[in-house]
Amino acid sequence: MKIRVLGSSAGGGFPQWNCNCRNCRGVREGSVRAQRRTQSSLCISDDGLDWVLVNASPDLLAQIGAAPRLQPGRAVRDSGIAAVLLIDAQIDHVAGLPMLRERSSPLPVYATAQVMETLEGSLPLLPLLRHYCSVEPHVIAPGGEAFTIGPLQHTRCHAVALDSKPPPYSPRRHAPVRGDNIGLLFDDQQTGAAVFYAPGLGSINEAVAEALERADLILVDGTFWRQDEMVAQGLSRQSAADMGHLPQSGPGGMIEVLDRLPRARKVLIHINNTNPILDEDSPERATLRRHGIEVAFDGMEFDL
Ligand code: MLT
Ligand code: MN
Ligand code: ZN
């Protein structure tokens, strides 16, 4: 299985268009050593030709432009993106869907019933796409049977129910139900490798703990370093937990969780622009290095 990180940032990207926090200002001015990052997405393939897009980022067109392998020349109009798999209905994961409207056949979209409902209702991107290429919906169930997606010939997918938050425009923002947020365990039947991907993870439930144990590669929520990160910088009244994210530092934080998994390769993904780990010279980044934890960047690739 091959994976390419298309966008390693959380919603807003890095630097964020209207933000003058230390990181955003620093990367613009060149005073902070950090890489720019686009919003949250990756793609996965078995043969390196046909790919499943996992989350359709608002930055999708730039991400495709930066990844020539997503644009093979097999026909006058062609794309390496054969299907889309969504983990939630947040803006940073779905706003790129309309950018795929020029397809000549319906877009296969894999998502839970709850995500489909949000995309039919309060953020009606599926009705919108029906005016263009149309969609071929595939409903997946968290905790259910493993499922396969056409272009992945020997990699099975499992949807893992997450404790996190549906988007602000969901009627269930403050009362999430199973299926509003999932993580994905990809299991390559040929190589035996497993990857767990969960960019928005509020806590470690039993299913998540199992998936983490199973994984050889963990791509997991790197949104915030601190629980009160946005509050402390005067940027929001919401804590990491209010937004459905488990911070890295502190008791019970992501570093502690990952420390209990000595075998896997560990990579933080979906990094918010306020997070000090973006600064390659920060003490927080040095702490991650000591714990053997990497920070995803746009264009990072894995072959398992
Ligand atoms: C989140 O995961 O909480 C998001 O990145 C928020 C957003 O996209 O605005
Ligand atoms: Mn997000
Ligand atoms: Zn910022």
Short mmCIF file of C-alpha atoms and ligand atoms in Angstrom, two decimals:
data_model
loop_
_atom_site.label_atom_id
_atom_site.label_comp_id
_atom_site.label_asym_id
_atom_site.label_seq_id
_atom_site.Cartn_x
_atom_site.Cartn_y
_atom_site.Cartn_z
CA MET A 1 0.00 0.00 0.00
CA LYS A 2 1.21 3.46 -0.90
CA ILE A 3 0.16 6.61 0.94
CA ARG A 4 0.82 10.22 0.08
CA VAL A 5 0.02 13.01 2.51
CA LEU A 6 -1.61 15.69 0.37
CA GLY A 7 -2.32 18.15 3.18
CA SER A 8 -0.92 17.91 6.70
CA SER A 9 -2.53 20.99 8.25
CA ALA A 10 -5.78 21.35 10.16
CA GLY A 11 -8.61 23.60 8.95
CA GLY A 12 -7.30 27.02 7.95
CA GLY A 13 -3.99 25.72 6.59
CA PHE A 14 -0.55 27.06 7.48
CA PRO A 15 -0.11 29.96 7.37
CA GLN A 16 -3.80 30.75 7.77
CA TRP A 17 -4.97 33.59 5.50
CA ASN A 18 -5.96 35.96 8.31
CA CYS A 19 -3.66 34.84 11.11
CA ASN A 20 -0.76 36.65 12.71
CA CYS A 21 0.03 34.14 15.43
CA ARG A 22 3.74 33.49 16.04
CA ASN A 23 3.84 30.58 13.59
CA CYS A 24 1.81 32.15 10.78
CA ARG A 25 3.63 35.47 10.93
CA GLY A 26 6.97 33.70 11.37
CA VAL A 27 6.61 31.43 8.34
CA ARG A 28 5.51 34.39 6.19
CA GLU A 29 8.42 36.56 7.34
CA GLY A 30 10.95 33.73 7.40
CA SER A 31 11.69 34.21 11.12
CA VAL A 32 10.33 30.77 12.05
CA ARG A 33 11.84 27.66 10.45
CA ALA A 34 8.73 25.82 9.30
CA GLN A 35 7.11 24.43 6.16
CA ARG A 36 3.86 25.72 4.74
CA ARG A 37 1.07 23.17 4.82
CA THR A 38 -2.28 22.72 3.09
CA GLN A 39 -5.47 21.38 4.63
CA SER A 40 -6.07 17.84 5.70
CA SER A 41 -6.08 15.08 3.09
CA LEU A 42 -4.18 12.03 1.94
CA CYS A 43 -4.45 9.44 -0.80
CA ILE A 44 -3.85 5.74 -0.85
CA SER A 45 -3.21 3.23 -3.60
CA ASP A 46 -2.14 -0.37 -4.09
CA ASP A 47 -0.76 -0.08 -7.63
CA GLY A 48 0.36 3.57 -7.62
CA LEU A 49 -1.96 4.29 -10.56
CA ASP A 50 -5.48 4.42 -9.15
CA TRP A 51 -5.90 6.23 -5.84
CA VAL A 52 -8.54 6.65 -3.18
CA LEU A 53 -8.69 10.25 -2.01
CA VAL A 54 -9.18 10.25 1.75
CA ASN A 55 -10.87 13.58 2.50
CA ALA A 56 -11.41 16.24 -0.16
CA SER A 57 -9.55 19.28 1.13
CA PRO A 58 -10.40 22.88 0.16
CA ASP A 59 -6.83 22.88 -1.22
CA LEU A 60 -7.45 19.84 -3.43
CA LEU A 61 -6.54 21.43 -6.77
CA ALA A 62 -3.17 22.66 -5.48
CA GLN A 63 -2.56 19.24 -3.91
CA ILE A 64 -3.26 17.48 -7.23
CA GLY A 65 -0.98 19.98 -8.97
CA ALA A 66 1.81 19.08 -6.56
CA ALA A 67 1.37 15.33 -7.14
CA PRO A 68 1.89 14.48 -10.84
CA ARG A 69 1.12 10.82 -10.13
CA LEU A 70 -2.51 11.84 -9.48
CA GLN A 71 -2.79 12.97 -13.07
CA PRO A 72 -1.80 10.11 -15.39
CA GLY A 73 -2.23 10.67 -19.13
CA ARG A 74 -4.28 7.62 -20.11
CA ALA A 75 -6.93 9.66 -21.93
CA VAL A 76 -7.68 13.26 -22.90
CA ARG A 77 -9.46 13.65 -19.59
CA ASP A 78 -8.03 11.45 -16.83
CA SER A 79 -7.37 11.37 -13.11
CA GLY A 80 -5.64 9.03 -10.71
CA ILE A 81 -8.42 9.75 -8.19
CA ALA A 82 -10.85 6.87 -8.56
CA ALA A 83 -12.95 7.32 -5.40
CA VAL A 84 -13.31 9.49 -2.31
CA LEU A 85 -13.47 8.26 1.27
CA LEU A 86 -14.61 10.74 3.96
CA ILE A 87 -14.03 10.52 7.69
CA ASP A 88 -16.36 13.36 8.69
CA ALA A 89 -18.23 16.29 7.17
CA GLN A 90 -15.91 19.09 8.33
CA ILE A 91 -15.09 21.87 5.86
CA ASP A 92 -11.41 20.94 5.77
CA HIS A 93 -12.34 17.40 4.67
CA VAL A 94 -15.18 17.96 2.20
CA ALA A 95 -14.95 21.44 0.64
CA GLY A 96 -12.85 20.04 -2.22
CA LEU A 97 -15.66 17.77 -3.47
CA PRO A 98 -17.07 20.34 -5.95
CA MET A 99 -13.59 20.57 -7.51
CA LEU A 100 -14.08 17.04 -8.84
CA ARG A 101 -17.29 17.98 -10.70
CA GLU A 102 -15.74 17.79 -14.19
CA ARG A 103 -15.53 13.99 -14.00
CA SER A 104 -17.26 12.16 -16.80
CA SER A 105 -18.77 9.53 -14.51
CA PRO A 106 -20.44 9.65 -11.09
CA LEU A 107 -17.97 10.16 -8.24
CA PRO A 108 -17.83 7.14 -5.90
CA VAL A 109 -18.12 8.57 -2.36
CA TYR A 110 -17.62 6.33 0.70
CA ALA A 111 -18.86 7.72 4.02
CA THR A 112 -21.03 6.87 6.99
CA ALA A 113 -24.80 7.48 6.93
CA GLN A 114 -24.28 10.42 9.32
CA VAL A 115 -21.71 12.10 7.08
CA MET A 116 -23.90 11.48 4.00
CA GLU A 117 -26.86 13.05 5.85
CA THR A 118 -24.85 16.20 6.66
CA LEU A 119 -23.71 16.41 3.03
CA GLU A 120 -27.31 16.02 1.82
CA GLY A 121 -28.66 18.54 4.35
CA SER A 122 -26.85 21.30 6.20
CA LEU A 123 -23.86 21.32 3.82
CA PRO A 124 -25.52 20.07 0.59
CA LEU A 125 -22.47 19.15 -1.48
CA LEU A 126 -23.95 15.89 -2.76
CA PRO A 127 -27.07 17.58 -4.22
CA LEU A 128 -24.71 20.14 -5.76
CA LEU A 129 -22.56 17.44 -7.39
CA ARG A 130 -25.72 15.85 -8.86
CA HIS A 131 -25.91 18.90 -11.17
CA TYR A 132 -22.50 17.93 -12.55
CA CYS A 133 -20.88 14.46 -12.56
CA SER A 134 -23.29 13.08 -9.91
CA VAL A 135 -22.27 10.76 -7.09
CA GLU A 136 -22.25 7.05 -6.48
CA PRO A 137 -22.76 6.83 -2.70
CA HIS A 138 -21.39 3.91 -0.66
CA VAL A 139 -22.52 3.90 2.96
CA ILE A 140 -20.02 2.46 5.42
CA ALA A 141 -20.67 1.47 9.03
CA PRO A 142 -18.22 2.06 11.87
CA GLY A 143 -17.22 -1.15 13.59
CA GLY A 144 -18.87 -3.13 10.81
CA GLU A 145 -17.43 -5.52 8.29
CA ALA A 146 -14.22 -4.56 6.56
CA PHE A 147 -14.97 -3.03 3.18
CA THR A 148 -13.05 -2.75 -0.05
CA ILE A 149 -12.89 0.15 -2.47
CA GLY A 150 -12.49 -0.61 -6.17
CA PRO A 151 -8.98 0.71 -6.82
CA LEU A 152 -7.56 -0.93 -3.69
CA GLN A 153 -7.16 -4.53 -4.77
CA HIS A 154 -5.53 -5.99 -1.69
CA THR A 155 -6.09 -3.39 1.01
CA ARG A 156 -9.19 -3.68 3.18
CA CYS A 157 -10.63 -0.72 5.08
CA HIS A 158 -12.20 -0.71 8.52
CA ALA A 159 -14.14 2.29 9.86
CA VAL A 160 -13.44 2.88 13.54
CA ALA A 161 -15.95 4.97 15.52
CA LEU A 162 -14.23 7.97 17.10
CA ASP A 163 -15.11 10.20 20.01
CA SER A 164 -14.82 13.60 18.37
CA LYS A 165 -17.14 16.36 17.10
CA PRO A 166 -19.33 16.77 14.03
CA PRO A 167 -19.00 20.19 12.36
CA PRO A 168 -20.57 23.37 13.76
CA TYR A 169 -23.33 23.24 11.08
CA SER A 170 -24.36 19.73 12.10
CA PRO A 171 -27.48 19.59 14.30
CA ARG A 172 -25.47 17.12 16.40
CA ARG A 173 -22.44 19.38 17.08
CA HIS A 174 -23.00 19.07 20.83
CA ALA A 175 -24.48 15.57 20.81
CA PRO A 176 -22.37 13.47 18.45
CA VAL A 177 -23.59 10.03 17.44
CA ARG A 178 -21.63 7.02 16.27
CA GLY A 179 -20.72 7.62 12.63
CA ASP A 180 -20.25 11.40 12.83
CA ASN A 181 -16.48 10.84 13.02
CA ILE A 182 -14.51 7.79 12.03
CA GLY A 183 -10.90 6.75 11.89
CA LEU A 184 -9.68 4.33 9.24
CA LEU A 185 -7.64 1.18 9.60
CA PHE A 186 -6.14 0.08 6.29
CA ASP A 187 -5.06 -3.51 6.21
CA ASP A 188 -2.90 -4.70 3.30
CA GLN A 189 -3.62 -8.39 2.71
CA GLN A 190 -0.55 -8.78 0.54
CA THR A 191 2.14 -7.21 2.72
CA GLY A 192 0.41 -7.67 6.09
CA ALA A 193 0.95 -3.99 6.93
CA ALA A 194 -1.71 -1.94 8.71
CA VAL A 195 -2.13 1.83 8.91
CA PHE A 196 -4.38 3.74 11.29
CA TYR A 197 -5.47 7.23 10.23
CA ALA A 198 -7.41 9.49 12.60
CA PRO A 199 -6.73 13.20 12.15
CA GLY A 200 -9.49 14.24 14.56
CA LEU A 201 -9.49 12.18 17.71
CA GLY A 202 -10.95 13.37 21.03
CA SER A 203 -10.16 10.38 23.22
CA ILE A 204 -8.87 6.82 23.10
CA ASN A 205 -11.88 4.50 23.17
CA GLU A 206 -11.55 0.73 23.06
CA ALA A 207 -11.85 0.46 19.28
CA VAL A 208 -9.19 3.13 18.80
CA ALA A 209 -6.86 1.41 21.28
CA GLU A 210 -7.22 -1.82 19.30
CA ALA A 211 -6.55 -0.10 15.99
CA LEU A 212 -3.46 1.64 17.43
CA GLU A 213 -2.14 -1.70 18.68
CA ARG A 214 -2.62 -3.28 15.27
CA ALA A 215 -1.01 -0.49 13.23
CA ASP A 216 2.51 -0.47 11.82
CA LEU A 217 2.04 3.17 10.84
CA ILE A 218 -0.03 5.60 12.91
CA LEU A 219 -1.18 8.88 11.35
CA VAL A 220 -2.97 10.57 14.17
CA ASP A 221 -4.40 13.86 15.47
CA GLY A 222 -1.64 16.46 15.74
CA THR A 223 -3.97 19.47 15.93
CA PHE A 224 -2.99 21.00 19.28
CA TRP A 225 -0.04 20.84 21.65
CA ARG A 226 -2.02 22.23 24.57
CA GLN A 227 -5.61 21.80 25.71
CA ASP A 228 -6.02 25.61 25.95
CA GLU A 229 -3.86 26.50 22.94
CA MET A 230 -6.35 28.70 21.05
CA VAL A 231 -7.73 30.23 24.27
CA ALA A 232 -4.24 31.12 25.59
CA GLN A 233 -3.41 32.89 22.30
CA GLY A 234 -6.70 34.80 22.42
CA LEU A 235 -7.89 33.15 19.20
CA SER A 236 -10.90 31.14 20.37
CA ARG A 237 -12.96 30.36 23.42
CA GLN A 238 -12.88 26.65 22.61
CA SER A 239 -10.51 24.13 24.14
CA ALA A 240 -9.02 21.24 22.17
CA ALA A 241 -11.62 18.94 23.77
CA ASP A 242 -14.47 21.30 22.78
CA MET A 243 -13.31 20.83 19.19
CA GLY A 244 -12.92 17.05 19.49
CA HIS A 245 -9.12 16.90 19.61
CA LEU A 246 -6.72 15.25 22.08
CA PRO A 247 -3.71 17.53 22.68
CA GLN A 248 -0.19 16.11 22.57
CA SER A 249 1.19 17.35 25.89
CA GLY A 250 0.06 16.72 29.44
CA PRO A 251 -1.28 13.73 31.35
CA GLY A 252 -3.28 11.41 29.10
CA GLY A 253 -2.14 13.39 26.05
CA MET A 254 -1.17 11.93 22.68
CA ILE A 255 2.54 11.62 23.55
CA GLU A 256 1.66 9.37 26.49
CA VAL A 257 -0.69 7.35 24.29
CA LEU A 258 1.95 6.87 21.59
CA ASP A 259 4.67 6.03 24.13
CA ARG A 260 2.72 2.87 24.95
CA LEU A 261 3.14 1.67 21.35
CA PRO A 262 6.84 0.92 20.92
CA ARG A 263 6.54 -0.98 17.62
CA ALA A 264 4.77 1.43 15.28
CA ARG A 265 6.01 4.36 13.24
CA LYS A 266 4.20 7.39 14.69
CA VAL A 267 3.33 10.50 12.72
CA LEU A 268 1.23 13.49 13.81
CA ILE A 269 -1.06 14.87 11.12
CA HIS A 270 -3.75 17.62 10.87
CA ILE A 271 -1.59 20.18 12.64
CA ASN A 272 -3.17 23.47 13.55
CA ASN A 273 -1.26 26.62 12.66
CA THR A 274 -1.02 27.60 16.35
CA ASN A 275 0.84 24.41 17.28
CA PRO A 276 4.48 25.06 18.33
CA ILE A 277 5.57 21.70 16.80
CA LEU A 278 5.41 23.39 13.38
CA ASP A 279 8.51 25.36 14.38
CA GLU A 280 11.35 22.95 13.68
CA ASP A 281 13.52 24.70 16.26
CA SER A 282 10.96 24.67 19.09
CA PRO A 283 11.45 22.76 22.36
CA GLU A 284 8.11 21.04 21.68
CA ARG A 285 9.45 19.67 18.40
CA ALA A 286 12.56 18.47 20.24
CA THR A 287 10.30 16.69 22.74
CA LEU A 288 8.57 14.85 19.89
CA ARG A 289 11.94 13.84 18.47
CA ARG A 290 12.94 12.35 21.83
CA HIS A 291 9.73 10.31 21.83
CA GLY A 292 10.28 9.10 18.26
CA ILE A 293 7.24 10.97 16.95
CA GLU A 294 7.33 12.54 13.48
CA VAL A 295 5.38 15.50 12.12
CA ALA A 296 3.66 15.00 8.75
CA PHE A 297 4.38 17.40 5.91
CA ASP A 298 2.72 17.87 2.52
CA GLY A 299 4.12 15.38 0.05
CA MET A 300 5.24 12.88 2.73
CA GLU A 301 4.97 9.37 1.28
CA PHE A 302 4.89 5.87 2.72
CA ASP A 303 5.22 2.47 1.06
CA LEU A 304 4.16 -0.42 3.28
C1 MLT B 1 -11.20 20.73 13.18
O1 MLT B 1 -10.83 19.60 12.93
O2 MLT B 1 -11.59 21.04 14.33
C2 MLT B 1 -11.18 21.66 12.03
O3 MLT B 1 -9.91 21.69 11.45
C3 MLT B 1 -11.89 22.91 12.17
C4 MLT B 1 -12.12 23.56 10.83
O4 MLT B 1 -11.93 22.97 9.77
O5 MLT B 1 -12.53 24.72 10.83
MN MN B 2 -10.17 19.53 10.85
ZN ZN B 3 -1.81 31.16 12.97
#
